[in-house]
């Protein structure tokens, strides 16, 4: 279930209440007259089944409530109520299959910001992966993959492409490309520093690395894994299952490939630099492609279901 808290201008409250009441899958409607001060108005609260949430939020935005008041949505982990159970049974589809496009846009927007924190996490993950590459330590590689925040911009690109939002595409691309450029430059400097300290040597780059050598040998399986990871990662975002996203983070060779490219470049090993760069681009491209196709399929399937069983009933004389 989702919990909605709305601030509504007093002259629109009846209209909003009528909308909530005719939405299949709603429960626990509460109205506080004149309770809001900034912006001034009434406070309307209700719970709605996740599978009916996107259409209700869209209808509220069509009424301009996001401009004249506010719309706040919270995920509810536990609701003990017979009315809530009846609302979920009445709502079309399954909550796990529903996509809240507004929530997805907000999440990917936040995760696609080129910020100091984002770059710091990506740089630290790349440096950690560089240590794993040089030591041929798979544990360090997995740890670096889990730390890397790059799935946020990748999901942002997919979401923006589906929603035809060029500004978000540009923002996500800047975070992705700019983040990796800075992280790889810092990692190259990190490698030079450790080489000066005698902790890294050129022999460590050219030596046989049975645990991490695959990082700079891209093949079609790398692309297949990226496709599968992109599908799983997108589904984890749309279904709010963060545990699955952790599995995605440690299944694709993005951060390790960037680290290997940076370290190899610092020792002028161009074949490894090129191979690692191809691996990185193949993984990034596969994730974006799979994420975009997954969102498109979800949008089509959910649109067909909503046309069959609309979540919002049309009031007499009100066009849809």
Coordinates of C-alpha atoms in Angstrom, one line a residue:
X1 CA 0.0 0.0 0.0
X2 CA 0.9 3.6 -0.5
X3 CA 0.1 6.5 1.8
X4 CA -0.8 9.8 0.1
X5 CA -0.8 13.1 1.9
X6 CA -2.2 16.0 -0.1
X7 CA -2.4 19.7 0.5
X8 CA -5.4 20.9 -1.5
X9 CA -6.8 24.4 -2.0
X10 CA -10.1 24.6 -0.2
X11 CA -12.1 25.1 -3.4
X12 CA -10.7 21.9 -4.9
X13 CA -11.2 19.6 -1.9
X14 CA -14.5 18.2 -3.0
X15 CA -13.1 17.5 -6.4
X16 CA -10.1 15.7 -5.0
X17 CA -12.2 13.7 -2.5
X18 CA -14.5 12.6 -5.3
X19 CA -11.5 11.5 -7.3
X20 CA -10.1 9.4 -4.4
X21 CA -13.5 7.9 -3.7
X22 CA -14.0 6.7 -7.3
X23 CA -10.5 5.3 -7.5
X24 CA -10.5 1.5 -7.2
X25 CA -8.1 0.4 -4.5
X26 CA -8.3 3.3 -2.0
X27 CA -9.0 3.2 1.7
X28 CA -8.7 5.2 4.9
X29 CA -9.8 8.6 3.4
X30 CA -9.2 11.4 5.9
X31 CA -9.9 15.2 5.4
X32 CA -8.6 17.9 7.7
X33 CA -10.4 21.1 6.8
X34 CA -8.1 24.2 6.9
X35 CA -5.2 22.3 8.5
X36 CA -2.5 23.4 6.0
X37 CA -0.8 26.7 6.4
X38 CA 2.0 26.8 3.8
X39 CA 0.5 26.4 1.2
X40 CA -2.9 27.2 2.7
X41 CA -5.7 24.6 2.3
X42 CA -7.1 21.4 3.4
X43 CA -5.1 18.2 4.1
X44 CA -6.4 15.1 2.5
X45 CA -4.9 11.7 3.3
X46 CA -5.7 8.2 2.0
X47 CA -4.1 4.9 1.4
X48 CA -4.1 3.3 -2.1
X49 CA -3.0 0.0 -3.4
X50 CA 0.3 0.3 -5.3
X51 CA -1.2 -1.0 -8.5
X52 CA -3.7 1.9 -8.5
X53 CA -1.2 4.5 -7.3
X54 CA 0.3 5.6 -10.6
X55 CA -3.1 6.4 -12.2
X56 CA -4.3 8.2 -9.1
X57 CA -1.2 10.3 -8.8
X58 CA -1.5 11.1 -12.5
X59 CA -5.1 12.2 -12.1
X60 CA -4.1 14.4 -9.2
X61 CA -1.4 16.0 -11.3
X62 CA -4.0 16.6 -14.1
X63 CA -6.0 18.5 -11.5
X64 CA -2.9 20.7 -10.8
X65 CA -2.6 19.6 -7.2
X66 CA 1.2 19.4 -7.5
X67 CA 1.2 23.1 -8.5
X68 CA -1.5 24.6 -6.2
X69 CA -0.8 22.3 -3.3
X70 CA 1.4 19.3 -2.8
X71 CA 1.4 15.5 -3.3
X72 CA 3.5 13.4 -0.9
X73 CA 3.7 9.6 -1.4
X74 CA 5.1 7.1 1.2
X75 CA 5.5 3.4 0.9
X76 CA 3.9 1.5 3.8
X77 CA 5.6 -1.6 5.0
X78 CA 2.7 -2.8 7.2
X79 CA -1.0 -2.0 7.2
X80 CA -3.4 -4.0 9.4
X81 CA -6.8 -3.3 8.1
X82 CA -9.7 -5.2 6.5
X83 CA -10.4 -2.1 4.4
X84 CA -6.9 -2.1 3.1
X85 CA -7.1 -5.8 2.2
X86 CA -10.3 -5.2 0.3
X87 CA -8.8 -2.3 -1.5
X88 CA -5.8 -4.4 -2.6
X89 CA -8.1 -7.1 -3.8
X90 CA -10.2 -4.7 -5.8
X91 CA -7.3 -2.9 -7.4
X92 CA -6.4 -4.2 -10.9
X93 CA -3.2 -6.3 -11.3
X94 CA -0.6 -7.1 -8.7
X95 CA 1.3 -4.5 -6.7
X96 CA 4.7 -6.1 -7.5
X97 CA 4.1 -5.5 -11.2
X98 CA 3.0 -1.9 -10.9
X99 CA 5.4 0.9 -12.0
X100 CA 5.2 4.2 -10.2
X101 CA 6.6 6.4 -12.9
X102 CA 6.8 9.5 -10.8
X103 CA 8.7 7.6 -8.1
X104 CA 11.0 6.1 -10.7
X105 CA 11.7 9.5 -12.2
X106 CA 12.5 11.0 -8.8
X107 CA 14.8 8.1 -7.7
X108 CA 16.8 8.1 -11.0
X109 CA 17.0 11.9 -10.9
X110 CA 18.6 11.8 -7.5
X111 CA 20.9 8.9 -8.4
X112 CA 22.0 10.6 -11.6
X113 CA 23.5 13.7 -10.0
X114 CA 27.1 14.5 -10.7
X115 CA 27.9 15.2 -7.0
X116 CA 31.0 15.1 -4.8
X117 CA 29.5 12.1 -3.0
X118 CA 28.8 10.2 -6.2
X119 CA 32.2 10.8 -7.6
X120 CA 33.8 9.9 -4.3
X121 CA 32.0 6.5 -4.2
X122 CA 32.9 5.8 -7.8
X123 CA 36.5 6.7 -7.4
X124 CA 36.9 4.7 -4.2
X125 CA 35.2 1.7 -5.9
X126 CA 37.6 2.0 -8.8
X127 CA 40.7 2.3 -6.6
X128 CA 39.5 -0.7 -4.6
X129 CA 39.1 -2.6 -7.9
X130 CA 42.6 -1.6 -8.9
X131 CA 43.9 -3.2 -5.8
X132 CA 41.9 -6.3 -6.6
X133 CA 43.3 -6.4 -10.2
X134 CA 46.9 -6.0 -9.1
X135 CA 46.6 -8.6 -6.4
X136 CA 44.4 -10.9 -8.5
X137 CA 42.0 -10.9 -5.6
X138 CA 38.4 -11.7 -6.6
X139 CA 37.1 -10.7 -3.1
X140 CA 38.3 -7.2 -3.6
X141 CA 36.8 -7.1 -7.1
X142 CA 33.4 -8.1 -5.7
X143 CA 33.6 -5.6 -3.0
X144 CA 34.4 -2.8 -5.5
X145 CA 31.5 -3.8 -7.6
X146 CA 29.1 -3.6 -4.7
X147 CA 30.4 -0.1 -3.7
X148 CA 30.1 1.4 -7.2
X149 CA 27.1 3.7 -7.7
X150 CA 27.0 3.7 -11.5
X151 CA 23.7 1.9 -11.8
X152 CA 21.9 5.1 -10.9
X153 CA 22.9 7.0 -14.0
X154 CA 22.4 3.9 -16.2
X155 CA 18.8 3.6 -14.9
X156 CA 18.4 7.3 -15.3
X157 CA 19.3 7.1 -19.0
X158 CA 16.8 4.2 -19.5
X159 CA 14.0 6.0 -17.7
X160 CA 14.6 9.2 -19.6
X161 CA 14.7 7.4 -23.0
X162 CA 11.3 5.8 -22.2
X163 CA 9.8 9.0 -20.9
X164 CA 11.4 11.0 -23.7
X165 CA 13.1 13.4 -21.3
X166 CA 16.2 14.7 -23.1
X167 CA 17.4 16.8 -20.2
X168 CA 17.4 13.8 -17.9
X169 CA 19.3 11.8 -20.6
X170 CA 22.0 14.5 -20.7
X171 CA 22.1 14.8 -16.9
X172 CA 22.6 11.0 -16.5
X173 CA 25.1 10.8 -19.3
X174 CA 27.1 13.6 -17.7
X175 CA 27.1 11.8 -14.3
X176 CA 28.0 8.5 -16.0
X177 CA 30.8 9.6 -18.3
X178 CA 32.1 12.4 -16.2
X179 CA 32.1 10.2 -13.1
X180 CA 34.1 7.4 -14.8
X181 CA 36.6 9.9 -16.4
X182 CA 37.3 11.5 -13.0
X183 CA 37.4 8.1 -11.2
X184 CA 39.8 6.6 -13.8
X185 CA 42.1 9.6 -13.7
X186 CA 42.2 9.4 -9.9
X187 CA 42.9 5.7 -10.1
X188 CA 45.7 6.2 -12.6
X189 CA 47.3 8.7 -10.1
X190 CA 46.6 6.2 -7.3
X191 CA 48.5 3.5 -9.3
X192 CA 51.5 5.9 -9.9
X193 CA 51.6 6.7 -6.2
X194 CA 51.6 3.0 -5.1
X195 CA 54.2 2.3 -7.8
X196 CA 56.4 5.0 -6.3
X197 CA 55.9 3.4 -2.9
X198 CA 56.8 0.0 -4.2
X199 CA 53.4 -1.5 -3.6
X200 CA 52.5 -1.8 -7.3
X201 CA 54.9 -3.1 -10.0
X202 CA 54.6 -3.5 -13.8
X203 CA 55.0 -7.3 -13.3
X204 CA 51.7 -7.3 -11.5
X205 CA 50.0 -6.0 -14.6
X206 CA 51.6 -8.3 -17.1
X207 CA 51.5 -11.5 -14.9
X208 CA 49.0 -14.3 -15.3
X209 CA 45.9 -13.4 -13.4
X210 CA 43.5 -16.4 -13.4
X211 CA 41.0 -14.7 -11.1
X212 CA 40.8 -11.3 -12.8
X213 CA 42.2 -11.7 -16.3
X214 CA 38.7 -11.9 -17.7
X215 CA 38.3 -8.2 -17.0
X216 CA 40.2 -7.1 -20.1
X217 CA 39.0 -10.0 -22.4
X218 CA 35.5 -9.0 -23.4
X219 CA 33.3 -11.4 -25.3
X220 CA 29.7 -12.0 -26.1
X221 CA 29.0 -13.5 -22.7
X222 CA 30.0 -10.2 -21.1
X223 CA 27.2 -8.5 -23.1
X224 CA 24.7 -11.2 -22.3
X225 CA 25.5 -10.8 -18.6
X226 CA 25.1 -7.1 -18.9
X227 CA 21.7 -7.6 -20.5
X228 CA 20.5 -9.9 -17.8
X229 CA 21.8 -7.5 -15.1
X230 CA 20.1 -4.6 -16.7
X231 CA 16.7 -6.4 -16.7
X232 CA 17.2 -7.5 -13.1
X233 CA 18.3 -4.0 -12.0
X234 CA 15.4 -2.3 -13.6
X235 CA 12.9 -4.7 -12.2
X236 CA 14.4 -4.2 -8.7
X237 CA 13.9 -0.4 -9.1
X238 CA 10.3 -0.6 -10.3
X239 CA 9.3 -3.2 -7.7
X240 CA 11.3 -1.4 -4.9
X241 CA 13.3 -4.6 -4.2
X242 CA 16.7 -3.2 -3.2
X243 CA 18.1 -6.6 -2.3
X244 CA 18.0 -7.6 -6.0
X245 CA 19.9 -4.4 -6.9
X246 CA 22.8 -5.5 -4.7
X247 CA 23.1 -8.7 -6.7
X248 CA 23.1 -6.7 -9.9
X249 CA 25.9 -4.5 -8.7
X250 CA 28.2 -7.5 -8.1
X251 CA 27.4 -9.2 -11.4
X252 CA 28.6 -6.8 -14.1
X253 CA 32.2 -5.8 -14.9
X254 CA 31.9 -2.0 -15.0
X255 CA 34.0 -0.6 -12.1
X256 CA 36.7 -3.4 -12.4
X257 CA 37.0 -2.8 -16.1
X258 CA 37.5 1.0 -15.5
X259 CA 40.1 0.2 -12.8
X260 CA 42.0 -2.2 -15.1
X261 CA 42.0 0.3 -17.9
X262 CA 43.3 3.0 -15.6
X263 CA 46.1 0.9 -14.1
X264 CA 47.1 -0.5 -17.5
X265 CA 47.2 3.0 -18.9
X266 CA 49.5 4.1 -16.1
X267 CA 52.0 1.4 -17.2
X268 CA 51.4 2.1 -20.9
X269 CA 50.0 -1.3 -21.5
X270 CA 47.7 -0.3 -24.4
X271 CA 46.3 -3.8 -25.2
X272 CA 44.9 -4.1 -21.7
X273 CA 43.7 -0.5 -21.7
X274 CA 41.8 -1.1 -24.9
X275 CA 40.4 -4.5 -23.9
X276 CA 39.2 -3.1 -20.5
X277 CA 37.6 -0.1 -22.2
X278 CA 35.7 -2.3 -24.6
X279 CA 34.6 -4.4 -21.7
X280 CA 33.4 -1.3 -19.9
X281 CA 31.5 0.1 -22.9
X282 CA 29.9 -3.3 -23.6
X283 CA 28.6 -3.6 -20.1
X284 CA 27.3 -0.1 -19.9
X285 CA 25.6 -0.3 -23.3
X286 CA 24.1 -3.7 -22.4
X287 CA 22.6 -2.4 -19.2
X288 CA 21.1 0.7 -20.8
X289 CA 19.6 -1.4 -23.7
X290 CA 18.1 -4.0 -21.3
X291 CA 16.8 -1.4 -18.9
X292 CA 15.1 0.6 -21.7
X293 CA 13.5 -2.5 -23.2
X294 CA 12.3 -3.7 -19.8
X295 CA 10.7 -0.3 -19.0
X296 CA 9.0 -0.3 -22.5
X297 CA 7.6 -3.8 -22.0
X298 CA 6.4 -2.8 -18.5
X299 CA 4.7 0.3 -19.8
X300 CA 2.9 -1.5 -22.6
X301 CA 1.8 -4.4 -20.4
X302 CA 0.6 -2.1 -17.6
X303 CA -1.2 0.2 -20.1
X304 CA -3.1 -2.7 -21.6
X305 CA -4.1 -3.9 -18.1
X306 CA -5.3 -0.4 -17.1
X307 CA -7.4 -0.1 -20.3
X308 CA -9.0 -3.4 -19.4
X309 CA -9.7 -2.5 -15.8
X310 CA -9.2 1.2 -15.1
X311 CA -8.2 2.1 -11.6
X312 CA -10.1 5.4 -11.7
X313 CA -13.8 5.3 -12.4
X314 CA -15.1 8.1 -14.6
X315 CA -17.5 10.3 -12.8
X316 CA -20.8 11.1 -14.7
X317 CA -20.2 13.9 -17.1
X318 CA -16.4 14.1 -16.5
X319 CA -14.2 13.3 -19.5
X320 CA -11.1 11.1 -19.2

